[in-house]
């Protein structure tokens, strides 16, 4: 049954517990609040929730600086609340994926505190130390401009320690077998508490051999196979979703040639080209990346397709010229840019709140090859708060209603401020208002998710590009068993006509529009003459009616 490989056709929704719903009025979202909103999420149509880190943490990096991997931060609730929540999710058929942050810990983690206290500490070799400052200490920072170095002196340890990210996030020495064993224990713990998978943070750095005297970029891929083997022994249908922003040709090694490493990876190459296409109307680089990322995926593996997430929109792999064009369109003010490579905005404000462009973007999210991953609040077109530092601007609380604080909390001062004013403030953009409006983005999202679920060809089938003869048009055909689906998108702000040959020559099949009555009949040569409105999109079933045949 195709549903056995559940992650191939899941709809993933990522959220931070602290920003979702506060149930006890302390100004921070919590597991009780999230549990209260499970009916909303189920009704929306998502099938899987990805929770960003909620373990105990000083939260200097949105929780990606953990001090106890086996805990729930007190402000979110208790382990008991977590188990009650996963149970409530399961009763609604929702799966839970959590972040697995094991490239580094917080510098306040007891392991690091022990490691720095003495060279004889049992945890000394859990981190990476150097008596001298390594020659390459000022290279390889993930947050350039904010982070100054990757090796920082520690007075207590009397040595430098390595940190790929901020200096309060010392890297674990993942090559150490004791550390690897601990990582498995952490996975085992959360699996036992009911999670269906992990979003593995910073995967290329986890497997990179690092240290003061290490040269080159040797990657320890076997580690990924071990993680997977362990996870699947514990839970057969567990899925690992890797955050690895690597070029297409390197992805195969992360998936494993035999499909024995990561089940899923985010498709960063397609993501970056999509934004280039939104900015310029030129979809050719997207098409190139769809070709480049197609055959690198083993049969049982899958891409995660996404538009925005809790980080900056990373454009680091575009050419400088391409990046400049995206900056000019979506981040004209330098304060909107980050780390020299990214944009710290949400999608809706980038697209000027233009409903046509938003529908185009989300129609692509739900029809490009892979599993869609949606960022909380994007279903209502939430905006950002650029007065907040770095990436916090697009992590503001969920806007539920026009009540004070957008219905997120009864506290006067939420820990993270709610967006209050302007076109994207909670009076203008909130769930309650959109739920009542049949034409709202929220109701459109619900419907498009329903259609995505009726199109398993996208997650399970083969796909190929169809010739459109126009750089602004992208057409894809999916085939699975006896079914075929054709999707067409117009990236231009003007009407476009095209002649499409979706099948073999002389094919008499009609294109059944599954979103409207606007079907298309072929001419004698099997060609379809289509006209798409500015930023228009079409989802067609080829041949028989609009239902899938099993
Ligand atoms: C990637 C996460 O998405 C990001 O938010 C975080 O800052 C780094 N990894 C470090 O954990």
PDB file of C-alpha atoms and ligand atoms in Angstrom, residues 61 64 101 104 143 165 169 199 201-202 243 310-311 391 395, ligand 1:
ATOM      1  CA  UNK A  61      19.141  30.517  19.390  1.00  0.00           C
ATOM      2  CA  UNK A  64      18.749  25.248  19.156  1.00  0.00           C
ATOM      3  CA  UNK A 101      19.818  19.008  17.599  1.00  0.00           C
ATOM      4  CA  UNK A 104      26.148  21.078  19.292  1.00  0.00           C
ATOM      5  CA  UNK A 143      26.394  33.342  10.736  1.00  0.00           C
ATOM      6  CA  UNK A 165      27.404  28.262  14.971  1.00  0.00           C
ATOM      7  CA  UNK A 169      26.887  26.455  20.936  1.00  0.00           C
ATOM      8  CA  UNK A 199      14.188  16.789  11.563  1.00  0.00           C
ATOM      9  CA  UNK A 201      19.562  19.791  12.358  1.00  0.00           C
ATOM     10  CA  UNK A 202      22.808  20.718  10.570  1.00  0.00           C
ATOM     11  CA  UNK A 243      18.579  19.813   6.997  1.00  0.00           C
ATOM     12  CA  UNK A 310      12.054  29.877  10.774  1.00  0.00           C
ATOM     13  CA  UNK A 311      15.475  30.761   9.333  1.00  0.00           C
ATOM     14  CA  UNK A 391      15.779  35.722  12.300  1.00  0.00           C
ATOM     15  CA  UNK A 395       9.014  33.967  14.448  1.00  0.00           C
TER      16      UNK A 395
HETATM   17  C1  LIG B   1      19.683  25.195  11.747  1.00  0.00           C
HETATM   18  C2  LIG B   1      18.443  25.758  12.368  1.00  0.00           C
HETATM   19  O1  LIG B   1      17.400  25.743  11.433  1.00  0.00           O
HETATM   20  C3  LIG B   1      18.791  27.147  12.843  1.00  0.00           C
HETATM   21  O2  LIG B   1      17.651  27.826  13.270  1.00  0.00           O
HETATM   22  C4  LIG B   1      19.828  27.060  13.925  1.00  0.00           C
HETATM   23  O3  LIG B   1      20.261  28.351  14.289  1.00  0.00           O
HETATM   24  C5  LIG B   1      21.054  26.266  13.461  1.00  0.00           C
HETATM   25  N1  LIG B   1      20.705  25.073  12.750  1.00  0.00           N
HETATM   26  C6  LIG B   1      21.900  25.866  14.643  1.00  0.00           C
HETATM   27  O4  LIG B   1      21.252  24.847  15.359  1.00  0.00           O
END
